[in-house]
Amino acid sequence: MTDWSPTSWKSRPATQQPAYPDPAALETVVGQMARLPPLVTSWEIESLKAQLAEAADGRRFLLQGGDCAENFQECESGIIADKLKILLQMSLVLVHGTRKRVIRVGRFAGQYAKPRSEDTETRDGVTLPSYRGDLVNHLPFTEEARRPDPTLLLRGYERAALTLNFIRALIDGGFADLHHPEYWDLGFVKHSPHAKEYQRIVETIGQSIRFMETISNAPIGQTSRVDFFTSHEGLHLLYEQAQTRQVPRREGWYDLSAHLPWVGMRTCNVDGAHVEFFRGVRNPLGLKIGPPMTPPWLGDLLDVLHPDNEPGRLTLIHRFGAHNIADCLPPLIEAVQKSGRTVLWCCDPMHGNTEKTAQGIKTRKFEHILAELEQAFEIHQKMGSYLGGVHFELTGENVTECTGGARGLTDDDLNRRYKSQVDPRLNYEQALEMAMRIARRVAEMNGEG
Ligand code: PEP
Ligand code: CO
């Protein structure tokens, strides 16, 4: 790796970084973080990379999901467990429909920083820094709350550790054991319009496991256990830098703040600081691509971020919107095919489908989300490419943030339980329904419908 170091990004234009008023305090915090133990390990990262490589080849399927932004207050056992439950349930449905092993990656344990379209916000003639997520400042519109506070980096790091510790303990304790999917039932599953279909899938999978165990005369230890990996947008470069380390007996540098960091749409300039930073780490990377992306720009990004065509290294997460995907996606698939490189293609049907209601509430329509996904499957298949993953903003809670779905939520329902401070998420039922629709679609494509 030529001319790269964990701080070489500092010589490039770095967008979306907070302006901290006290550089000495910031330096102290970054120094402290750099000495704390890492959140994840290089062998977990390499294991995920190997699994993503199989997904890129069509042998696995990636499910990535979680909040748009985590916040510090919601670092609570119930909320974390419910997020795991919905991801587990969705993955079970996807295993059933795709007949593939599913890689589960949460948008959690570090998804605390948000890109903003403006550095400042003005209300009634008062201009203050924009809220950039709990890692940076606080939401209330006061000077004190909005002042970027470097100690929040440490608080975020600690909450990420608490979240991850709880998730690891649940999984090690058997919570995610495929023999006991009843552990994952959310309280209101019984009243869900999808309860029957879900129960049927659970039973079929339970039977298959018991059948395999009977014929092999041993418990399927490995297959019945599931992994969870973490991901977040690699936005706050000092946070990432402080946790980027060299590890014994491996070459290169690892960003040990998450298994799968991704570069967002607003920070993917080839010459910018974010691309400079992430080109140098050995992690698998996500790269968000939206309507502004062009084939030459993507070609340049592949040269910088994926120069050696290392299996599993790059996941392209496209997010165009139901109305744009048919125009935007094909030229980019072609650009990747021409480059001769292999990537894992993943569809984020959320970020291109955000709209505002007449009352000014940010929402997304279930049918637009589904329409983008269906087109994505079709376009990839037509072009001899493979859509190997999906990326959602969702929660295990019973919120009303997106409209539509089997319960037919409308704009009027949005006032009832709208909790997100940023983007609207699929609620538990909508997320499960989405998984079922995808599973059915893939089964049809495979001629099993
Ligand atoms: C996000 O994933 O929350 C996000 C900001 O996405 P994008 O960079 O694709 O807009
Ligand atoms: Co979002």
Coordinates of C-alpha atoms and ligand atoms in Angstrom, one line a residue:
M1 CA 0.0 0.0 0.0
T2 CA 1.7 3.1 -1.2
D3 CA 1.8 6.3 0.8
W4 CA -1.0 5.3 3.1
S5 CA -1.2 5.6 6.9
P6 CA -4.2 5.8 9.3
T7 CA -3.8 9.6 9.1
S8 CA -3.0 10.1 5.4
W9 CA -6.7 11.1 4.9
K10 CA -5.9 14.4 6.7
S11 CA -4.2 15.7 3.6
R12 CA -7.4 15.3 1.6
P13 CA -10.6 17.3 1.7
A14 CA -12.7 15.8 4.5
T15 CA -16.4 16.5 4.2
Q16 CA -19.0 15.9 6.9
Q17 CA -16.5 16.3 9.8
P18 CA -17.6 18.3 12.8
A19 CA -15.8 21.6 13.7
Y20 CA -14.7 20.9 17.2
P21 CA -14.1 24.2 19.2
D22 CA -11.2 22.7 21.3
P23 CA -8.6 20.8 19.3
A24 CA -6.6 19.9 22.3
A25 CA -9.5 18.2 24.0
L26 CA -10.2 16.3 20.7
E27 CA -6.7 15.1 20.5
T28 CA -6.8 13.8 24.1
V29 CA -10.0 11.8 23.4
V30 CA -8.6 10.3 20.1
G31 CA -5.5 9.3 22.0
Q32 CA -7.5 7.6 24.7
M33 CA -9.6 5.7 22.2
A34 CA -6.5 4.5 20.4
R35 CA -5.4 2.8 23.5
L36 CA -8.7 1.0 24.4
P37 CA -9.2 -2.6 23.3
P38 CA -10.9 -3.0 19.9
L39 CA -14.6 -3.8 19.4
V40 CA -14.1 -6.6 16.8
T41 CA -11.2 -8.8 15.8
S42 CA -9.3 -9.3 12.5
W43 CA -10.2 -13.0 12.4
E44 CA -13.9 -12.1 12.6
I45 CA -13.4 -9.6 9.8
E46 CA -11.6 -12.1 7.6
S47 CA -14.3 -14.7 8.3
L48 CA -16.9 -12.2 7.1
K49 CA -14.9 -11.3 4.1
A50 CA -14.7 -15.0 3.1
Q51 CA -18.5 -15.3 3.5
L52 CA -19.1 -12.1 1.4
A53 CA -16.9 -13.6 -1.3
E54 CA -19.2 -16.6 -1.4
A55 CA -22.2 -14.3 -1.6
A56 CA -20.6 -12.4 -4.5
D57 CA -20.3 -15.8 -6.3
G58 CA -24.0 -16.5 -5.7
R59 CA -23.5 -19.0 -2.9
R60 CA -24.8 -16.9 0.1
F61 CA -27.1 -14.1 0.6
L62 CA -26.5 -10.9 2.7
L63 CA -29.1 -9.4 5.0
Q64 CA -28.0 -6.0 6.4
G65 CA -30.3 -4.0 8.5
G66 CA -30.9 -1.8 11.5
D67 CA -31.6 1.8 12.5
C68 CA -30.8 4.8 10.2
A69 CA -29.1 6.2 13.3
E70 CA -28.7 4.5 16.7
N71 CA -29.0 6.9 19.6
F72 CA -27.4 6.6 23.0
Q73 CA -30.7 6.5 24.9
E74 CA -31.9 3.5 23.1
C75 CA -28.9 1.4 24.1
E76 CA -31.3 -0.8 26.1
S77 CA -31.7 -4.6 26.4
G78 CA -35.2 -4.8 25.0
I79 CA -34.6 -2.7 22.0
I80 CA -31.3 -4.5 21.1
A81 CA -32.9 -7.9 21.6
D82 CA -35.8 -7.0 19.4
K83 CA -33.5 -5.8 16.6
L84 CA -31.7 -9.2 16.8
K85 CA -35.0 -11.0 16.7
I86 CA -36.4 -9.3 13.6
L87 CA -33.1 -9.9 11.8
L88 CA -33.1 -13.5 12.8
Q89 CA -36.7 -14.0 11.7
M90 CA -36.1 -12.3 8.4
S91 CA -33.0 -14.4 7.8
L92 CA -34.9 -17.6 8.5
V93 CA -37.5 -16.6 5.9
L94 CA -34.7 -15.8 3.5
V95 CA -32.9 -19.1 4.1
H96 CA -36.1 -20.8 3.3
G97 CA -36.8 -18.9 0.1
T98 CA -33.3 -18.6 -1.3
R99 CA -32.0 -22.0 -0.2
K100 CA -28.8 -20.2 0.7
R101 CA -27.0 -19.5 3.9
V102 CA -27.7 -15.9 5.0
I103 CA -25.0 -13.6 6.3
R104 CA -26.5 -11.3 9.0
V105 CA -25.0 -7.9 9.4
G106 CA -26.5 -5.3 11.7
R107 CA -26.5 -1.6 11.3
F108 CA -25.6 -1.4 15.0
A109 CA -22.9 -1.0 17.6
G110 CA -21.5 2.2 16.1
Q111 CA -24.1 3.7 13.7
Y112 CA -24.0 7.0 15.6
A113 CA -22.8 9.6 13.1
K114 CA -25.0 11.0 10.3
P115 CA -24.1 12.9 7.1
R116 CA -26.0 16.2 6.7
S117 CA -26.8 18.2 3.7
E118 CA -26.0 21.5 5.5
D119 CA -23.3 22.2 8.1
T120 CA -25.6 24.6 9.9
E121 CA -29.3 24.9 10.6
T122 CA -31.2 28.2 11.0
R123 CA -34.4 28.7 13.0
D124 CA -35.9 32.1 13.6
G125 CA -32.8 33.9 12.6
V126 CA -30.5 31.8 14.9
T127 CA -27.9 29.7 13.1
L128 CA -26.3 26.7 14.9
P129 CA -24.3 23.6 13.9
S130 CA -26.5 20.8 12.4
Y131 CA -27.1 17.8 14.5
R132 CA -24.7 15.1 13.3
G133 CA -25.7 12.2 15.4
D134 CA -25.1 11.3 19.1
L135 CA -21.4 10.7 18.4
V136 CA -21.0 14.4 17.7
N137 CA -23.6 16.6 19.4
H138 CA -27.2 16.6 20.7
L139 CA -30.5 17.1 19.0
P140 CA -32.1 20.1 20.9
F141 CA -31.7 23.4 19.1
T142 CA -29.5 25.2 21.7
E143 CA -26.0 26.4 21.4
E144 CA -24.8 24.1 24.1
A145 CA -26.5 21.0 22.8
R146 CA -25.3 21.6 19.2
R147 CA -21.6 22.3 20.1
P148 CA -19.6 19.3 18.9
D149 CA -18.3 17.5 22.1
P150 CA -15.3 15.2 21.7
T151 CA -16.1 13.2 24.8
L152 CA -19.1 11.9 22.9
L153 CA -16.7 9.9 20.8
L154 CA -15.8 7.9 23.9
R155 CA -19.4 7.6 25.0
G156 CA -20.2 6.2 21.5
Y157 CA -17.3 3.8 21.6
E158 CA -18.5 2.5 25.0
R159 CA -22.1 2.1 23.9
A160 CA -21.0 0.3 20.9
A161 CA -19.0 -2.0 23.2
L162 CA -22.1 -2.5 25.5
T163 CA -24.3 -3.3 22.6
L164 CA -21.9 -5.7 21.1
N165 CA -21.2 -7.4 24.4
F166 CA -25.0 -8.0 24.9
I167 CA -25.4 -9.3 21.4
R168 CA -22.4 -11.7 21.8
A169 CA -23.8 -12.9 25.1
L170 CA -27.2 -13.6 23.7
I171 CA -25.8 -15.5 20.8
D172 CA -23.4 -17.5 22.9
G173 CA -26.2 -18.3 25.3
G174 CA -28.3 -20.0 22.6
F175 CA -30.7 -17.2 21.9
A176 CA -30.0 -17.5 18.1
D177 CA -30.0 -21.3 18.1
L178 CA -32.1 -22.6 15.1
H179 CA -33.5 -25.3 17.4
H180 CA -35.3 -22.7 19.3
P181 CA -36.8 -20.1 17.0
E182 CA -39.6 -19.6 19.5
Y183 CA -37.1 -17.6 21.6
W184 CA -37.2 -15.0 18.9
D185 CA -40.9 -14.4 18.8
L186 CA -41.8 -10.9 19.4
G187 CA -44.7 -10.3 21.7
F188 CA -47.1 -9.3 19.0
V189 CA -46.2 -12.0 16.4
K190 CA -49.4 -13.9 17.1
H191 CA -51.5 -11.0 16.0
S192 CA -49.5 -10.4 12.9
P193 CA -51.2 -11.0 9.5
H194 CA -48.1 -13.0 8.6
A195 CA -48.1 -15.2 11.7
K196 CA -49.3 -18.4 9.9
E197 CA -46.8 -18.2 7.1
Y198 CA -44.0 -17.5 9.4
Q199 CA -44.9 -20.4 11.7
R200 CA -45.0 -22.7 8.7
I201 CA -41.5 -21.7 7.7
V202 CA -40.2 -22.1 11.2
E203 CA -41.7 -25.6 11.4
T204 CA -40.2 -26.6 8.0
I205 CA -36.8 -25.5 9.0
G206 CA -37.1 -27.2 12.4
Q207 CA -38.0 -30.4 10.6
S208 CA -35.1 -30.1 8.2
I209 CA -32.7 -29.7 11.1
R210 CA -34.1 -32.7 13.0
F211 CA -34.0 -34.8 9.8
M212 CA -30.3 -33.9 9.2
E213 CA -29.5 -34.7 12.8
T214 CA -31.2 -38.0 12.5
I215 CA -29.4 -39.1 9.4
S216 CA -26.0 -37.8 10.6
N217 CA -26.7 -39.1 14.1
A218 CA -25.2 -35.9 15.7
P219 CA -26.4 -32.4 16.5
I220 CA -25.7 -30.0 13.7
G221 CA -23.5 -27.8 15.9
Q222 CA -22.1 -25.4 13.3
T223 CA -25.1 -25.2 11.0
S224 CA -27.6 -24.5 13.7
R225 CA -25.6 -21.6 15.2
V226 CA -25.7 -18.2 13.6
D227 CA -23.2 -15.4 13.4
F228 CA -23.9 -11.7 13.6
F229 CA -21.6 -9.0 12.2
T230 CA -21.6 -5.3 12.7
S231 CA -21.6 -2.4 10.3
H232 CA -21.9 1.3 10.2
E233 CA -21.2 4.2 7.9
G234 CA -17.5 5.1 8.2
L235 CA -18.2 8.8 8.4
H236 CA -16.4 10.2 11.4
L237 CA -12.8 9.6 10.4
L238 CA -11.2 10.3 13.7
Y239 CA -13.5 7.6 15.3
E240 CA -12.4 5.1 12.6
Q241 CA -8.7 6.2 12.7
A242 CA -8.5 5.7 16.5
Q243 CA -9.6 2.1 16.2
T244 CA -7.5 1.2 13.2
R245 CA -4.7 -1.1 14.2
Q246 CA -2.1 -3.5 13.1
V247 CA -2.5 -7.0 14.5
P248 CA 0.0 -9.7 15.2
R249 CA 0.7 -12.2 12.4
R250 CA -1.3 -10.3 9.8
E251 CA -0.3 -7.8 7.2
G252 CA -1.9 -4.4 6.9
W253 CA -4.3 -2.4 9.0
Y254 CA -7.7 -3.3 10.3
D255 CA -10.5 -0.9 11.2
L256 CA -11.6 -2.7 14.4
S257 CA -14.6 -0.5 15.1
A258 CA -16.9 -2.7 12.9
H259 CA -16.6 -5.7 10.6
L260 CA -18.1 -4.0 7.6
P261 CA -17.8 -0.2 7.4
W262 CA -19.3 1.4 4.4
V263 CA -18.6 4.7 2.6
G264 CA -21.8 6.8 2.2
M265 CA -23.1 8.5 -0.9
R266 CA -22.0 11.9 0.2
T267 CA -18.4 11.0 0.9
C268 CA -17.4 8.9 -2.0
N269 CA -15.3 11.3 -4.0
V270 CA -12.3 9.5 -5.4
D271 CA -10.0 12.2 -4.1
G272 CA -11.7 12.8 -0.8
A273 CA -10.6 11.9 2.7
H274 CA -13.0 9.0 3.2
V275 CA -11.9 7.0 0.1
E276 CA -8.3 7.7 1.1
F277 CA -8.9 6.3 4.5
F278 CA -10.8 3.2 3.5
R279 CA -8.6 2.2 0.7
G280 CA -5.9 1.4 3.3
V281 CA -7.8 -0.9 5.6
R282 CA -8.1 -4.7 5.1
N283 CA -11.8 -4.9 6.1
P284 CA -14.5 -5.8 3.6
L285 CA -16.1 -2.5 2.5
G286 CA -19.5 -1.3 1.5
L287 CA -19.9 1.5 -1.0
K288 CA -23.3 3.2 -1.4
I289 CA -24.1 4.2 -4.9
G290 CA -27.0 6.5 -5.9
P291 CA -28.3 8.4 -8.9
P292 CA -25.3 10.8 -9.2
M293 CA -22.9 7.9 -9.7
T294 CA -21.5 7.5 -13.3
P295 CA -19.7 4.6 -14.9
P296 CA -16.3 6.4 -15.1
W297 CA -16.6 7.5 -11.4
L298 CA -17.4 4.0 -10.3
G299 CA -14.5 2.7 -12.4
D300 CA -12.1 5.1 -10.6
L301 CA -13.5 4.0 -7.2
L302 CA -13.0 0.3 -8.1
D303 CA -9.4 1.1 -9.0
V304 CA -8.8 2.7 -5.7
L305 CA -10.9 0.6 -3.3
H306 CA -10.8 -2.8 -5.1
P307 CA -7.5 -2.8 -7.0
D308 CA -6.6 -6.4 -6.4
N309 CA -10.0 -7.9 -6.9
E310 CA -9.7 -9.5 -3.6
P311 CA -12.7 -11.9 -3.0
G312 CA -15.2 -10.4 -0.6
R313 CA -13.5 -7.0 -0.4
L314 CA -16.2 -4.8 -2.0
T315 CA -20.0 -4.7 -1.6
L316 CA -21.8 -2.2 -3.8
I317 CA -25.0 -1.1 -2.1
H318 CA -27.2 0.6 -4.7
R319 CA -30.0 3.0 -3.6
F320 CA -31.6 4.7 -6.6
G321 CA -35.3 4.8 -5.8
A322 CA -38.1 2.8 -7.5
H323 CA -38.4 5.4 -10.2
N324 CA -34.7 5.7 -11.1
I325 CA -33.3 2.2 -10.8
A326 CA -34.2 1.0 -14.3
D327 CA -32.2 3.9 -15.8
C328 CA -29.3 4.1 -13.3
L329 CA -28.4 0.5 -12.5
P330 CA -27.7 -1.1 -15.8
P331 CA -24.8 1.2 -16.9
L332 CA -23.1 0.6 -13.5
I333 CA -23.5 -3.2 -13.7
E334 CA -21.9 -2.9 -17.2
A335 CA -19.0 -0.8 -15.8
V336 CA -18.3 -3.4 -13.2
Q337 CA -18.5 -6.2 -15.7
K338 CA -16.1 -4.4 -18.0
S339 CA -13.6 -3.8 -15.2
G340 CA -13.3 -7.6 -14.8
R341 CA -13.8 -7.3 -11.1
T342 CA -16.1 -9.2 -8.8
V343 CA -18.2 -7.3 -6.3
L344 CA -21.2 -8.3 -4.1
W345 CA -24.3 -6.4 -5.3
C346 CA -26.7 -5.4 -2.5
C347 CA -29.9 -3.4 -2.9
D348 CA -30.8 -0.6 -0.4
P349 CA -34.4 0.1 -1.3
M350 CA -34.8 2.7 1.4
H351 CA -32.7 5.7 0.7
G352 CA -33.9 6.5 -2.8
N353 CA -37.5 6.2 -1.7
T354 CA -37.8 8.9 1.1
E355 CA -40.6 11.4 0.7
K356 CA -42.5 14.0 2.7
T357 CA -46.2 13.8 3.5
A358 CA -48.4 16.9 3.1
Q359 CA -47.8 17.6 6.8
G360 CA -44.0 17.5 6.2
I361 CA -43.3 14.1 7.8
K362 CA -40.5 12.0 6.3
T363 CA -41.8 8.7 5.2
R364 CA -41.4 5.8 2.7
K365 CA -44.0 3.7 1.0
F366 CA -43.8 -0.1 1.4
E367 CA -44.8 -0.6 -2.2
H368 CA -42.0 1.7 -3.5
I369 CA -39.5 -0.2 -1.4
L370 CA -40.7 -3.5 -2.7
A371 CA -40.9 -2.1 -6.3
E372 CA -37.2 -1.1 -6.2
L373 CA -36.2 -4.5 -4.9
E374 CA -38.2 -6.4 -7.5
Q375 CA -36.7 -4.4 -10.3
A376 CA -33.2 -4.9 -8.8
F377 CA -33.6 -8.7 -8.9
E378 CA -34.9 -8.6 -12.4
I379 CA -32.2 -6.2 -13.8
H380 CA -29.4 -8.2 -12.3
Q381 CA -30.8 -11.5 -13.6
K382 CA -31.3 -10.1 -17.1
M383 CA -27.7 -8.8 -17.2
G384 CA -26.1 -12.0 -16.0
S385 CA -25.3 -10.4 -12.7
Y386 CA -26.4 -11.6 -9.2
L387 CA -28.1 -9.6 -6.6
G388 CA -26.7 -11.1 -3.4
G389 CA -28.0 -8.9 -0.7
V390 CA -30.5 -6.5 0.7
H391 CA -30.0 -3.5 3.1
F392 CA -32.8 -2.1 5.2
E393 CA -33.6 0.5 7.8
L394 CA -35.8 -1.3 10.2
T395 CA -36.6 -1.9 13.9
G396 CA -38.0 -4.7 16.0
E397 CA -40.4 -2.1 17.5
N398 CA -43.9 -1.5 16.5
V399 CA -43.4 2.0 15.1
T400 CA -45.4 3.8 12.4
E401 CA -42.8 5.5 10.2
C402 CA -43.2 3.8 6.8
T403 CA -46.7 3.5 5.2
G404 CA -48.3 0.5 3.5
G405 CA -47.7 -3.2 4.2
A406 CA -50.3 -5.8 5.1
R407 CA -51.9 -3.5 7.8
G408 CA -52.2 -0.7 5.3
L409 CA -50.6 2.1 7.4
T410 CA -51.5 5.5 6.0
D411 CA -50.1 9.0 6.4
D412 CA -52.5 9.5 9.3
D413 CA -50.9 6.6 11.2
L414 CA -47.5 8.3 11.2
N415 CA -48.3 10.5 14.2
R416 CA -49.1 7.5 16.4
R417 CA -45.6 6.0 16.9
Y418 CA -43.0 7.8 15.0
K419 CA -39.8 7.6 16.9
S420 CA -36.9 7.9 14.4
Q421 CA -34.9 11.2 14.6
V422 CA -33.7 10.7 11.1
D423 CA -35.0 8.3 8.4
P424 CA -38.3 6.3 8.6
R425 CA -37.8 2.5 9.3
L426 CA -39.8 -0.5 8.5
N427 CA -41.5 -1.8 11.6
Y428 CA -41.4 -5.4 12.7
E429 CA -44.4 -6.6 10.6
Q430 CA -43.4 -4.6 7.6
A431 CA -39.8 -6.0 7.8
L432 CA -41.0 -9.6 8.1
E433 CA -43.4 -9.1 5.2
M434 CA -40.6 -7.7 3.1
A435 CA -38.5 -10.8 3.8
M436 CA -41.4 -13.0 2.8
R437 CA -42.0 -11.1 -0.5
I438 CA -38.2 -11.3 -1.3
A439 CA -38.1 -15.0 -0.4
R440 CA -41.1 -15.7 -2.7
R441 CA -39.6 -13.7 -5.5
V442 CA -36.3 -15.6 -5.3
A443 CA -38.1 -18.9 -5.1
E444 CA -40.0 -18.0 -8.3
M445 CA -36.8 -16.9 -10.1
N446 CA -35.3 -20.3 -9.2
G447 CA -38.4 -22.0 -10.7
E448 CA -39.7 -23.2 -7.3
G449 CA -42.5 -20.7 -7.0
Ligands
PEP1 C1 -27.7 5.8 5.4 O1 -27.4 4.6 5.0 O2 -28.2 6.0 6.4 C2 -27.3 6.8 4.4 C3 -27.1 8.1 4.8 O3 -27.2 6.4 3.2 P1 -26.7 7.1 1.8 O4 -25.3 7.4 2.0 O5 -26.9 6.0 0.8 O6 -27.6 8.3 1.6
CO2 CO -30.8 6.6 6.6

